[in-house]
Amino acid sequence: MTLILRDKASLRAWRAKLTEGTRLGFVPTMGALHAGHMSLVAQARAAADIVIASIFVNPLQFGPNEDLSRYPRPIEADIEKLEAAGVDALFLPSVEDMYPTGASTMVEETLVSGPLCGAVRPGHFRGVTTVVLKLFNLVQPHVAVFGQKDAQQCAVIERMVRDLDVPVEILRGPIMREADGLALSSRNVYLSVEDRAAAPLLHQSLQTVAAAYEAGERDAEKLAQIGLDVLAQSDRIKVQYWEVRDPESLGGIARVGASGALLAVAAHLGTTRLIDNLLLGGDV
Ligand code: PAF
């Protein structure tokens, strides 16, 4: 039975009762749970004695013209999935409880959050780091699991935890995909039939570039162009970025070298924004 904790006070009371030595795993989410989230839960269960998830659609990380109001909120179905997965507790706070009137402090990572999604979604990562640090302070987990599909979010959170000495271990869960390669995302439900048919091209573009890398291409600009050429097969796909980046700092690189690269793509299909990525191994 998953215990539902609907406010900070009940979460704190629950947390205080956990016995010393119990390893607590945490999976923060915005709900609309799919198999990708459930794989993070499974990873948390394997790494901890007790698992808590959170569902909180965090207004701070949405821009003024983004999808906050229409973000899917199938809360009953989400609770059933967490129950079935044996999650011990669910933190389900309200916006008012998380951000009481007058809250005026934000947490900002200033390097890794700059490019890619940071460049096209100003303030997004500041909203993410602010809520994640609050959640870490409230939940006090030993280990927390985030999906590699948001590779930049993982990198930003890892930096925040390192820079601010937050006592939590961060694990990354692998990207889960549909049979045709489309990365699982809560936003996939927005896609029209036509856009859904075009969406696997994102993953295909990453794979095509990975094949070019395997065949010896190392020039970052040429690799990105190969990815863009694949996406050009569909005029439904409006590319926001297709980039080859240093896998840790996310800084720009001219060539893929010893430390490999993160291939990252973001695109709009209709009004839906999708992201995907792939890590290229480095030369040894
Ligand atoms: O990845 C998400 O779902 C959100 O960005 C997170 C980490 C739960 C913070 O709101």
XYZ file of C-alpha atoms and ligand atoms in Angstrom:
294
model
C 0.000 0.000 0.000
C 1.461 3.342 -1.035
C 1.104 5.948 1.689
C 0.031 9.276 0.205
C 1.602 12.310 1.854
C -0.286 15.387 0.693
C 1.733 18.098 2.407
C 5.162 18.942 3.741
C 4.113 18.413 7.372
C 3.011 14.805 6.782
C 6.123 14.123 4.732
C 8.358 15.446 7.536
C 6.499 13.335 10.129
C 6.861 10.204 7.929
C 10.542 10.912 7.275
C 11.296 11.417 10.975
C 9.956 7.937 11.772
C 12.279 6.090 9.370
C 14.785 4.142 11.376
C 18.474 5.010 11.301
C 20.226 2.919 8.647
C 17.165 2.605 6.375
C 18.311 3.598 2.905
C 15.735 5.842 1.275
C 15.416 6.001 -2.532
C 13.589 8.881 -4.242
C 12.035 9.291 -7.692
C 10.854 12.866 -8.290
C 8.316 13.186 -11.121
C 5.668 15.481 -12.553
C 3.265 12.546 -12.945
C 1.659 11.208 -16.144
C 3.745 8.162 -15.346
C 4.906 5.796 -18.091
C 7.263 2.837 -18.334
C 10.244 5.207 -18.250
C 9.257 6.486 -14.803
C 8.528 2.951 -13.631
C 12.037 1.863 -14.642
C 13.389 4.673 -12.429
C 11.249 3.316 -9.581
C 12.679 -0.170 -10.164
C 16.200 1.287 -10.103
C 15.446 3.111 -6.840
C 14.059 -0.090 -5.304
C 17.240 -1.940 -6.228
C 19.390 0.791 -4.666
C 17.414 1.411 -1.458
C 15.326 -0.240 1.280
C 12.345 2.110 0.972
C 11.190 4.131 -2.040
C 9.302 7.395 -2.139
C 8.124 9.077 -5.339
C 6.828 12.610 -5.737
C 4.316 14.002 -8.198
C 4.431 17.765 -8.495
C 3.848 19.726 -11.697
C 6.314 22.469 -10.867
C 5.111 25.834 -12.205
C 8.572 27.373 -11.757
C 10.055 25.321 -14.591
C 7.457 26.248 -17.226
C 7.837 29.366 -19.369
C 4.870 31.723 -19.894
C 3.978 30.172 -23.271
C 4.617 26.553 -22.300
C 2.245 23.720 -21.455
C 1.750 24.117 -17.664
C -2.044 24.394 -17.818
C -2.507 21.443 -20.181
C 0.218 19.224 -18.683
C -1.425 15.777 -18.230
C -2.470 15.013 -14.623
C -3.933 11.444 -14.530
C -3.441 11.223 -10.780
C -5.602 8.142 -10.073
C -3.860 6.095 -12.771
C -0.472 7.317 -11.490
C -1.264 6.207 -7.937
C -2.311 2.762 -9.219
C 0.996 2.400 -11.062
C 3.005 3.379 -7.993
C 0.985 0.951 -5.847
C 1.580 -1.853 -8.347
C 5.305 -1.095 -8.340
C 5.393 -1.337 -4.536
C 6.348 2.288 -3.917
C 6.203 2.891 -0.158
C 5.167 6.536 -0.162
C 4.053 9.247 -2.563
C 4.607 12.936 -1.854
C 1.805 14.844 -3.564
C 2.010 18.451 -2.426
C 0.012 21.443 -3.623
C 1.590 24.466 -5.300
C 0.645 26.614 -2.263
C 2.405 24.239 0.122
C 5.560 24.136 -2.005
C 5.634 27.849 -2.782
C 3.894 29.784 0.000
C 3.110 33.418 -0.754
C 6.268 35.481 -0.498
C 8.709 32.683 -1.420
C 11.535 34.552 -3.170
C 14.586 32.274 -3.242
C 15.754 30.448 -6.358
C 18.634 28.022 -6.909
C 20.626 28.447 -10.096
C 23.380 26.387 -11.692
C 25.183 28.701 -14.072
C 27.291 26.608 -16.472
C 25.725 23.345 -17.603
C 22.255 24.860 -17.638
C 23.242 27.498 -20.219
C 23.200 25.769 -23.652
C 20.700 23.423 -25.345
C 17.338 23.498 -23.492
C 18.660 26.268 -21.246
C 19.129 28.546 -24.262
C 15.604 28.001 -25.607
C 13.772 27.712 -22.262
C 15.061 30.633 -20.160
C 14.499 30.044 -16.427
C 13.608 26.366 -16.925
C 16.603 24.866 -15.145
C 16.411 27.456 -12.364
C 12.894 26.166 -11.738
C 14.140 22.572 -11.805
C 17.066 23.116 -9.423
C 14.893 25.143 -7.037
C 12.221 22.446 -6.769
C 14.688 19.543 -6.704
C 16.719 21.087 -3.878
C 13.491 21.749 -1.938
C 12.417 18.130 -2.529
C 15.827 16.851 -1.434
C 15.645 18.968 1.746
C 12.166 17.653 2.534
C 12.611 13.994 1.575
C 16.275 13.672 2.611
C 16.854 10.661 0.367
C 20.100 8.696 0.276
C 19.736 8.098 -3.438
C 17.626 9.767 -6.144
C 17.016 8.566 -9.704
C 16.553 10.767 -12.788
C 15.991 9.754 -16.408
C 18.787 10.066 -18.956
C 16.217 11.281 -21.485
C 16.655 14.669 -19.794
C 20.440 14.354 -19.983
C 20.977 18.068 -19.400
C 18.692 17.993 -16.353
C 20.779 15.096 -14.978
C 23.996 17.050 -15.570
C 22.580 20.207 -13.947
C 21.334 18.300 -10.880
C 24.637 16.424 -10.512
C 26.450 19.792 -10.530
C 24.058 21.310 -8.012
C 24.480 18.360 -5.668
C 28.267 18.530 -5.986
C 28.530 22.325 -5.716
C 26.140 22.685 -2.762
C 27.304 19.537 -0.904
C 23.872 17.966 -0.941
C 24.215 14.520 0.719
C 22.439 12.451 -1.949
C 23.682 10.001 -4.554
C 22.304 10.677 -8.046
C 21.636 7.763 -10.391
C 20.661 8.040 -14.056
C 18.102 5.640 -15.531
C 18.421 4.661 -19.207
C 16.071 6.069 -21.860
C 13.043 3.831 -22.442
C 11.658 3.723 -25.971
C 8.611 2.648 -27.946
C 9.194 -0.221 -30.406
C 9.797 2.317 -33.200
C 12.449 4.156 -31.173
C 10.441 7.136 -29.904
C 11.679 7.998 -26.404
C 8.919 7.635 -23.799
C 7.690 11.021 -22.593
C 4.607 12.273 -20.807
C 4.241 14.740 -23.682
C 3.901 12.013 -26.367
C 0.140 11.942 -25.665
C -0.142 15.396 -27.264
C 1.091 14.150 -30.667
C -1.364 14.001 -33.567
C -1.411 10.750 -35.565
C 0.723 12.373 -38.283
C 3.215 13.843 -35.817
C 3.420 10.521 -33.931
C 4.326 8.843 -37.245
C 7.134 11.358 -37.855
C 8.440 11.421 -34.253
C 10.713 8.315 -34.467
C 12.915 10.308 -36.872
C 14.441 11.986 -33.806
C 15.861 8.682 -32.611
C 16.757 7.691 -36.180
C 18.772 10.901 -36.546
C 20.749 10.021 -33.399
C 21.366 6.482 -34.617
C 22.450 7.650 -38.057
C 24.973 10.017 -36.478
C 26.192 7.245 -34.153
C 26.753 5.069 -37.244
C 28.720 7.882 -38.925
C 30.818 8.193 -35.747
C 31.425 4.409 -35.772
C 32.506 4.736 -39.414
C 35.147 7.271 -38.343
C 33.553 10.733 -38.610
C 34.721 12.945 -35.708
C 33.903 16.462 -36.913
C 31.117 17.784 -34.669
C 29.611 20.102 -37.259
C 29.495 17.355 -39.899
C 27.944 14.919 -37.424
C 25.242 17.436 -36.476
C 24.521 18.088 -40.156
C 24.005 14.349 -40.726
C 21.434 14.407 -37.911
C 19.680 17.455 -39.365
C 19.546 15.803 -42.808
C 17.620 12.862 -41.328
C 15.086 15.185 -39.680
C 14.670 17.087 -42.975
C 12.800 13.995 -44.281
C 9.686 15.321 -42.522
C 8.410 18.870 -42.812
C 6.370 18.256 -39.638
C 9.577 18.423 -37.579
C 10.719 21.946 -36.619
C 14.193 21.514 -35.168
C 15.154 23.668 -32.193
C 18.678 22.295 -31.911
C 20.729 19.313 -33.026
C 24.064 19.470 -31.230
C 27.224 17.519 -30.472
C 28.444 18.501 -27.004
C 30.999 17.590 -24.366
C 29.193 14.927 -22.296
C 30.034 16.480 -18.909
C 30.257 20.265 -19.280
C 27.846 20.291 -22.258
C 30.216 22.849 -23.821
C 30.622 22.989 -27.605
C 33.313 20.797 -29.201
C 34.894 20.893 -32.668
C 35.699 17.165 -32.744
C 34.619 14.131 -30.752
C 37.650 13.108 -28.742
C 38.671 10.898 -25.868
C 35.733 11.762 -23.617
C 33.076 11.077 -26.250
C 30.083 13.333 -26.822
C 26.449 13.873 -26.025
C 24.286 14.025 -29.150
C 21.222 16.102 -28.257
C 18.161 17.047 -30.264
C 15.039 19.105 -29.537
C 12.213 19.682 -31.983
C 8.609 20.770 -32.203
C 6.039 18.513 -33.848
C 2.926 20.639 -34.013
C 2.647 22.211 -30.558
C 4.535 19.362 -28.882
C 8.184 19.770 -27.973
C 10.241 16.564 -27.884
C 13.832 15.975 -26.830
C 16.125 12.988 -27.250
C 19.808 12.211 -26.880
C 22.498 9.591 -27.213
C 25.927 9.262 -25.603
C 28.808 8.498 -27.953
C 31.647 6.570 -26.364
C 35.033 8.270 -26.512
C 38.185 7.138 -28.307
C 40.398 4.997 -26.099
O 11.979 15.501 -14.866
C 10.969 15.922 -14.273
O 9.919 15.309 -14.286
C 11.041 17.239 -13.508
O 11.873 18.142 -14.158
C 11.469 17.066 -12.043
C 12.868 16.489 -11.926
C 10.492 16.142 -11.327
C 11.464 18.422 -11.332
O 10.209 19.012 -11.384
